Amino acid sequence: MVVQDAVKKETSIIAAGTGIACVLMIVVFFILHQVVTSYAPEGYAPFDIPVFLGAIGGFLIAVGNFFWMGLTVQKITGMSEEETDRARSTMAVSLRYRTMLQLLWVVIAILAPFVNLVSGIVPLFIPSILIKIRGILSARKGR
């Protein structure tokens, strides 16, 4: 299967936005570490390797999920009208597996000591927020 240019373009936009948001999240972790640790117990506002591993893992899962969704949409748009039931089934199966992948990552972020819980889960919400912001901005431009 050849990946269409629209899927590549949208995935690159989501990847860039999610990457920028992850860097901003890490900066917030650093600022909180500098401010909070001066009067709170050690480890209360961590800034260590698990923060970075959580951000990287969350980024990969979030962008991978979006790319997988794009590939699925590309696949079902190539189907004929007679294959509507199969297209619906394909999209449902894709959603199920993508949700299970995200749930697996959340469980890993919760249980694994080498991943920071917050920095691992926050990136999963970023693509959805970016899509909504882009929709609002494109509606305002009259597209």
Coordinates of N, CA and C in Angstrom, one line a residue:
M1 N 0.8 -1.2 0.0 CA 0.0 0.0 0.0 C 0.9 1.2 0.0
V2 N 0.6 2.1 -0.9 CA 1.3 3.4 -1.0 C 0.6 4.4 -0.1
V3 N 1.4 5.1 0.7 CA 0.8 6.1 1.6 C 0.5 7.4 0.8
Q4 N -0.7 7.8 0.8 CA -1.1 9.0 0.1 C -0.5 10.3 0.7
D5 N -0.3 11.3 -0.2 CA 0.3 12.5 0.3 C -0.4 13.2 1.4
A6 N -1.8 13.1 1.3 CA -2.6 13.7 2.4 C -2.3 13.1 3.7
V7 N -2.2 11.8 3.8 CA -1.9 11.1 5.0 C -0.5 11.5 5.6
K8 N 0.5 11.6 4.7 CA 1.8 12.0 5.1 C 1.8 13.5 5.6
K9 N 1.1 14.4 4.9 CA 1.0 15.8 5.3 C 0.4 15.9 6.6
E10 N -0.8 15.3 6.8 CA -1.5 15.5 8.1 C -0.8 14.8 9.2
T11 N -0.1 13.7 9.0 CA 0.7 13.1 10.0 C 1.9 13.9 10.4
S12 N 2.5 14.5 9.4 CA 3.6 15.4 9.8 C 3.2 16.6 10.6
I13 N 2.0 17.2 10.2 CA 1.5 18.3 11.0 C 1.2 17.9 12.5
I14 N 0.6 16.7 12.6 CA 0.3 16.2 14.0 C 1.6 15.9 14.7
A15 N 2.5 15.3 14.0 CA 3.8 15.0 14.6 C 4.6 16.2 15.1
A16 N 4.6 17.3 14.3 CA 5.2 18.5 14.6 C 4.5 19.2 15.8
G17 N 3.2 19.2 15.8 CA 2.5 19.8 16.9 C 2.6 19.1 18.2
T18 N 2.6 17.7 18.1 CA 2.7 16.9 19.3 C 4.2 17.0 19.8
G19 N 5.1 17.1 18.9 CA 6.5 17.2 19.4 C 6.7 18.5 20.1
I20 N 6.2 19.6 19.6 CA 6.3 20.9 20.2 C 5.6 20.9 21.6
A21 N 4.5 20.3 21.6 CA 3.7 20.2 22.9 C 4.5 19.4 23.9
C22 N 5.1 18.3 23.5 CA 5.9 17.5 24.4 C 7.1 18.2 24.9
V23 N 7.8 19.0 24.1 CA 8.9 19.8 24.5 C 8.4 20.9 25.5
L24 N 7.3 21.5 25.3 CA 6.7 22.4 26.2 C 6.4 21.8 27.6
M25 N 5.9 20.5 27.5 CA 5.6 19.8 28.7 C 6.8 19.5 29.5
I26 N 7.9 19.2 28.8 CA 9.2 18.9 29.5 C 9.7 20.2 30.1
V27 N 9.5 21.3 29.5 CA 9.9 22.6 30.1 C 9.1 22.9 31.3
V28 N 7.8 22.6 31.3 CA 7.0 22.8 32.5 C 7.5 21.9 33.6
F29 N 7.8 20.6 33.3 CA 8.4 19.7 34.3 C 9.6 20.3 34.9
F30 N 10.5 20.9 34.1 CA 11.7 21.5 34.6 C 11.4 22.7 35.5
I31 N 10.5 23.6 35.1 CA 10.2 24.7 35.9 C 9.6 24.3 37.2
L32 N 8.7 23.3 37.2 CA 8.1 22.8 38.4 C 9.1 22.2 39.3
H33 N 10.1 21.5 38.7 CA 11.2 20.9 39.5 C 12.0 22.0 40.2
Q34 N 12.3 23.1 39.5 CA 13.0 24.1 40.1 C 12.3 24.9 41.2
V35 N 11.0 25.1 41.0 CA 10.2 25.8 42.0 C 9.7 25.0 43.1
V36 N 9.2 23.8 42.8 CA 8.5 23.0 43.9 C 9.5 22.3 44.8
T37 N 10.6 21.8 44.2 CA 11.5 21.0 45.1 C 12.2 21.9 46.1
S38 N 12.1 23.2 46.0 CA 12.8 24.0 47.1 C 12.0 23.9 48.4
Y39 N 10.7 23.6 48.4 CA 10.0 23.6 49.6 C 9.2 22.3 49.8
A40 N 9.3 21.3 48.8 CA 8.5 20.1 48.9 C 9.5 18.9 49.0
P41 N 9.0 17.8 49.5 CA 9.9 16.6 49.6 C 10.5 16.2 48.3
E42 N 11.7 15.6 48.3 CA 12.4 15.2 47.1 C 11.5 14.2 46.3
G43 N 11.5 14.3 45.0 CA 10.8 13.5 44.2 C 9.4 14.0 43.9
Y44 N 9.0 15.0 44.6 CA 7.6 15.5 44.4 C 7.4 16.1 43.0
A45 N 8.4 16.8 42.5 CA 8.3 17.3 41.1 C 9.5 16.8 40.4
P46 N 9.5 15.6 39.8 CA 10.7 15.0 39.2 C 11.0 15.7 37.9
F47 N 12.3 15.7 37.6 CA 12.8 16.0 36.3 C 14.0 15.1 36.1
D48 N 13.6 13.9 35.5 CA 14.6 12.9 35.4 C 14.3 12.1 34.1
I49 N 15.1 11.0 33.9 CA 14.9 10.2 32.7 C 13.5 9.7 32.5
P50 N 12.8 9.2 33.5 CA 11.4 8.8 33.2 C 10.5 9.8 32.6
V51 N 10.7 11.1 32.9 CA 10.0 12.2 32.3 C 10.2 12.2 30.8
F52 N 11.5 12.1 30.4 CA 11.8 12.0 28.9 C 11.3 10.8 28.3
L53 N 11.5 9.6 28.9 CA 11.0 8.4 28.3 C 9.5 8.4 28.2
G54 N 8.8 8.9 29.2 CA 7.3 9.0 29.1 C 6.9 9.9 27.9
A55 N 7.6 11.1 27.7 CA 7.2 12.0 26.7 C 7.5 11.3 25.3
I56 N 8.7 10.7 25.2 CA 9.0 10.0 23.9 C 8.0 8.9 23.6
G57 N 7.7 8.0 24.6 CA 6.8 7.0 24.4 C 5.4 7.5 24.0
G58 N 4.9 8.5 24.8 CA 3.6 9.0 24.5 C 3.5 9.7 23.1
F59 N 4.6 10.3 22.7 CA 4.7 10.9 21.4 C 4.6 9.9 20.3
L60 N 5.3 8.8 20.5 CA 5.3 7.7 19.5 C 3.9 7.0 19.4
I61 N 3.3 6.8 20.5 CA 2.0 6.2 20.5 C 1.0 7.1 19.9
A62 N 1.0 8.4 20.3 CA 0.0 9.3 19.8 C 0.1 9.5 18.2
V63 N 1.3 9.7 17.8 CA 1.5 10.0 16.3 C 1.3 8.7 15.6
G64 N 1.8 7.5 16.1 CA 1.5 6.3 15.5 C 0.0 5.9 15.3
N65 N -0.7 6.3 16.4 CA -2.2 6.1 16.4 C -2.8 6.9 15.3
F66 N -2.4 8.2 15.2 CA -3.0 9.0 14.1 C -2.6 8.5 12.7
F67 N -1.3 8.1 12.5 CA -0.9 7.6 11.2 C -1.7 6.3 10.9
W68 N -1.9 5.4 11.8 CA -2.7 4.2 11.6 C -4.1 4.5 11.2
M69 N -4.7 5.5 11.9 CA -6.0 6.0 11.5 C -6.1 6.5 10.1
G70 N -5.0 7.3 9.7 CA -5.0 7.8 8.4 C -4.9 6.7 7.3
L71 N -4.1 5.7 7.6 CA -4.0 4.6 6.7 C -5.3 3.8 6.6
T72 N -6.0 3.7 7.7 CA -7.3 3.0 7.6 C -8.3 3.8 6.8
V73 N -8.3 5.1 7.0 CA -9.3 5.9 6.2 C -8.9 5.9 4.8
Q74 N -7.6 5.9 4.5 CA -7.1 5.8 3.1 C -7.6 4.4 2.5
K75 N -7.5 3.4 3.3 CA -7.9 2.1 2.8 C -9.4 2.0 2.5
I76 N -10.2 2.5 3.4 CA -11.7 2.4 3.2 C -12.2 3.4 2.2
T77 N -11.5 4.5 1.9 CA -12.0 5.4 0.8 C -11.7 4.8 -0.5
G78 N -10.9 3.8 -0.6 CA -10.6 3.1 -1.9 C -11.6 2.0 -2.2
M79 N -12.5 1.7 -1.2 CA -13.5 0.7 -1.4 C -14.7 1.2 -2.2
S80 N -15.4 0.3 -2.9 CA -16.6 0.7 -3.6 C -17.8 0.8 -2.6
E81 N -18.9 1.4 -3.2 CA -20.1 1.5 -2.3 C -20.7 0.2 -1.9
E82 N -20.4 -0.9 -2.7 CA -20.9 -2.2 -2.4 C -20.2 -2.8 -1.1
E83 N -19.1 -2.3 -0.8 CA -18.3 -2.8 0.3 C -18.5 -1.9 1.5
T84 N -19.6 -1.3 1.7 CA -19.9 -0.4 2.8 C -19.8 -1.1 4.2
D85 N -20.3 -2.3 4.2 CA -20.3 -3.1 5.5 C -18.8 -3.5 5.8
R86 N -18.1 -3.9 4.8 CA -16.7 -4.2 5.1 C -15.9 -3.0 5.5
A87 N -16.2 -1.8 4.9 CA -15.5 -0.6 5.3 C -15.8 -0.2 6.7
R88 N -17.0 -0.3 7.1 CA -17.4 0.0 8.5 C -16.7 -1.0 9.4
S89 N -16.7 -2.2 9.1 CA -16.0 -3.2 9.9 C -14.5 -3.0 10.0
T90 N -13.9 -2.6 8.9 CA -12.5 -2.3 8.9 C -12.2 -1.1 9.8
M91 N -13.0 -0.1 9.8 CA -12.8 1.1 10.6 C -13.0 0.7 12.1
A92 N -14.0 -0.1 12.4 CA -14.3 -0.5 13.8 C -13.1 -1.3 14.3
V93 N -12.6 -2.2 13.5 CA -11.5 -3.1 14.0 C -10.2 -2.2 14.2
S94 N -10.0 -1.2 13.3 CA -8.9 -0.3 13.5 C -9.0 0.5 14.8
L95 N -10.2 1.0 15.0 CA -10.5 1.8 16.3 C -10.2 0.9 17.5
R96 N -10.7 -0.3 17.4 CA -10.5 -1.2 18.6 C -9.0 -1.5 18.9
Y97 N -8.2 -1.8 17.8 CA -6.8 -2.1 18.0 C -6.0 -0.8 18.4
R98 N -6.4 0.3 17.9 CA -5.7 1.6 18.3 C -6.0 1.9 19.7
T99 N -7.2 1.7 20.1 CA -7.6 2.0 21.5 C -6.9 1.0 22.5
M100 N -6.8 -0.2 22.1 CA -6.1 -1.2 22.9 C -4.6 -0.9 23.0
L101 N -4.0 -0.4 21.9 CA -2.6 0.1 22.0 C -2.4 1.2 22.9
Q102 N -3.3 2.2 22.9 CA -3.2 3.3 23.8 C -3.4 2.8 25.3
L103 N -4.4 1.9 25.5 CA -4.6 1.4 26.8 C -3.4 0.7 27.3
L104 N -2.8 -0.1 26.5 CA -1.6 -0.8 26.9 C -0.5 0.2 27.3
W105 N -0.3 1.3 26.5 CA 0.7 2.3 26.9 C 0.3 2.9 28.2
V106 N -0.9 3.2 28.5 CA -1.3 3.8 29.7 C -1.0 2.9 30.9
V107 N -1.3 1.6 30.7 CA -0.9 0.6 31.8 C 0.6 0.6 32.0
I108 N 1.4 0.6 30.9 CA 2.8 0.6 31.0 C 3.2 1.9 31.8
A109 N 2.7 3.0 31.4 CA 3.0 4.3 32.1 C 2.7 4.3 33.5
I110 N 1.6 3.6 33.9 CA 1.2 3.5 35.3 C 2.1 2.6 36.1
L111 N 2.4 1.4 35.5 CA 3.1 0.4 36.2 C 4.7 0.4 36.1
A112 N 5.2 0.9 35.0 CA 6.6 0.9 34.8 C 7.3 2.0 35.6
P113 N 8.3 1.7 36.4 CA 9.0 2.7 37.1 C 9.9 3.6 36.2
F114 N 10.2 3.2 35.0 CA 11.1 3.9 34.1 C 10.3 4.9 33.2
V115 N 9.0 5.0 33.4 CA 8.2 6.0 32.7 C 7.4 6.8 33.7
N116 N 7.5 8.1 33.5 CA 6.7 9.1 34.3 C 5.2 9.0 33.8
L117 N 4.3 8.8 34.7 CA 2.9 8.7 34.4 C 2.3 9.9 33.6
V118 N 2.6 11.1 34.1 CA 2.0 12.3 33.5 C 2.6 12.5 32.2
S119 N 3.9 12.5 32.1 CA 4.5 12.7 30.8 C 4.3 11.6 29.8
G120 N 3.8 10.5 30.2 CA 3.5 9.4 29.3 C 2.1 9.5 28.7
I121 N 1.2 10.1 29.5 CA -0.2 10.1 29.2 C -0.6 11.4 28.5
V122 N -0.1 12.5 28.9 CA -0.5 13.8 28.3 C -0.4 13.8 26.8
P123 N 0.7 13.3 26.2 CA 0.8 13.4 24.7 C -0.3 12.7 24.0
L124 N -1.0 11.7 24.6 CA -2.1 11.0 23.9 C -3.3 11.9 23.6
F125 N -3.4 13.0 24.4 CA -4.5 14.0 24.2 C -4.2 15.1 23.2
I126 N -2.9 15.2 22.9 CA -2.5 16.4 22.0 C -3.0 16.3 20.6
P127 N -2.9 15.1 19.9 CA -3.4 15.1 18.5 C -4.9 15.5 18.4
S128 N -5.7 15.1 19.4 CA -7.1 15.5 19.4 C -7.3 17.0 19.5
I129 N -6.5 17.5 20.4 CA -6.6 19.0 20.7 C -6.2 19.7 19.4
L130 N -5.1 19.3 18.8 CA -4.6 19.9 17.6 C -5.6 19.8 16.4
I131 N -6.3 18.7 16.3 CA -7.3 18.6 15.2 C -8.4 19.5 15.5
K132 N -8.9 19.7 16.7 CA -9.9 20.6 17.0 C -9.5 22.1 16.8
I133 N -8.3 22.4 17.2 CA -7.8 23.8 16.9 C -7.7 24.1 15.4
R134 N -7.2 23.1 14.7 CA -7.1 23.3 13.2 C -8.5 23.4 12.6
G135 N -9.5 22.7 13.1 CA -10.8 22.8 12.6 C -11.4 24.2 12.9
I136 N -11.2 24.7 14.0 CA -11.7 26.0 14.4 C -11.0 27.1 13.6
L137 N -9.7 27.0 13.4 CA -9.0 28.0 12.6 C -9.4 27.9 11.1
S138 N -9.5 26.7 10.6 CA -9.9 26.6 9.2 C -11.4 27.1 9.0
A139 N -12.2 26.9 10.0 CA -13.6 27.4 9.8 C -13.6 29.0 9.9
R140 N -12.7 29.5 10.6 CA -12.7 31.0 10.7 C -12.2 31.6 9.4
K141 N -11.3 30.8 8.7 CA -10.8 31.3 7.4 C -11.8 31.1 6.3
G142 N -12.8 30.4 6.5 CA -13.9 30.2 5.5 C -13.6 29.0 4.6
R143 N -12.8 28.0 5.1 CA -12.5 26.8 4.3 C -13.5 25.8 4.4

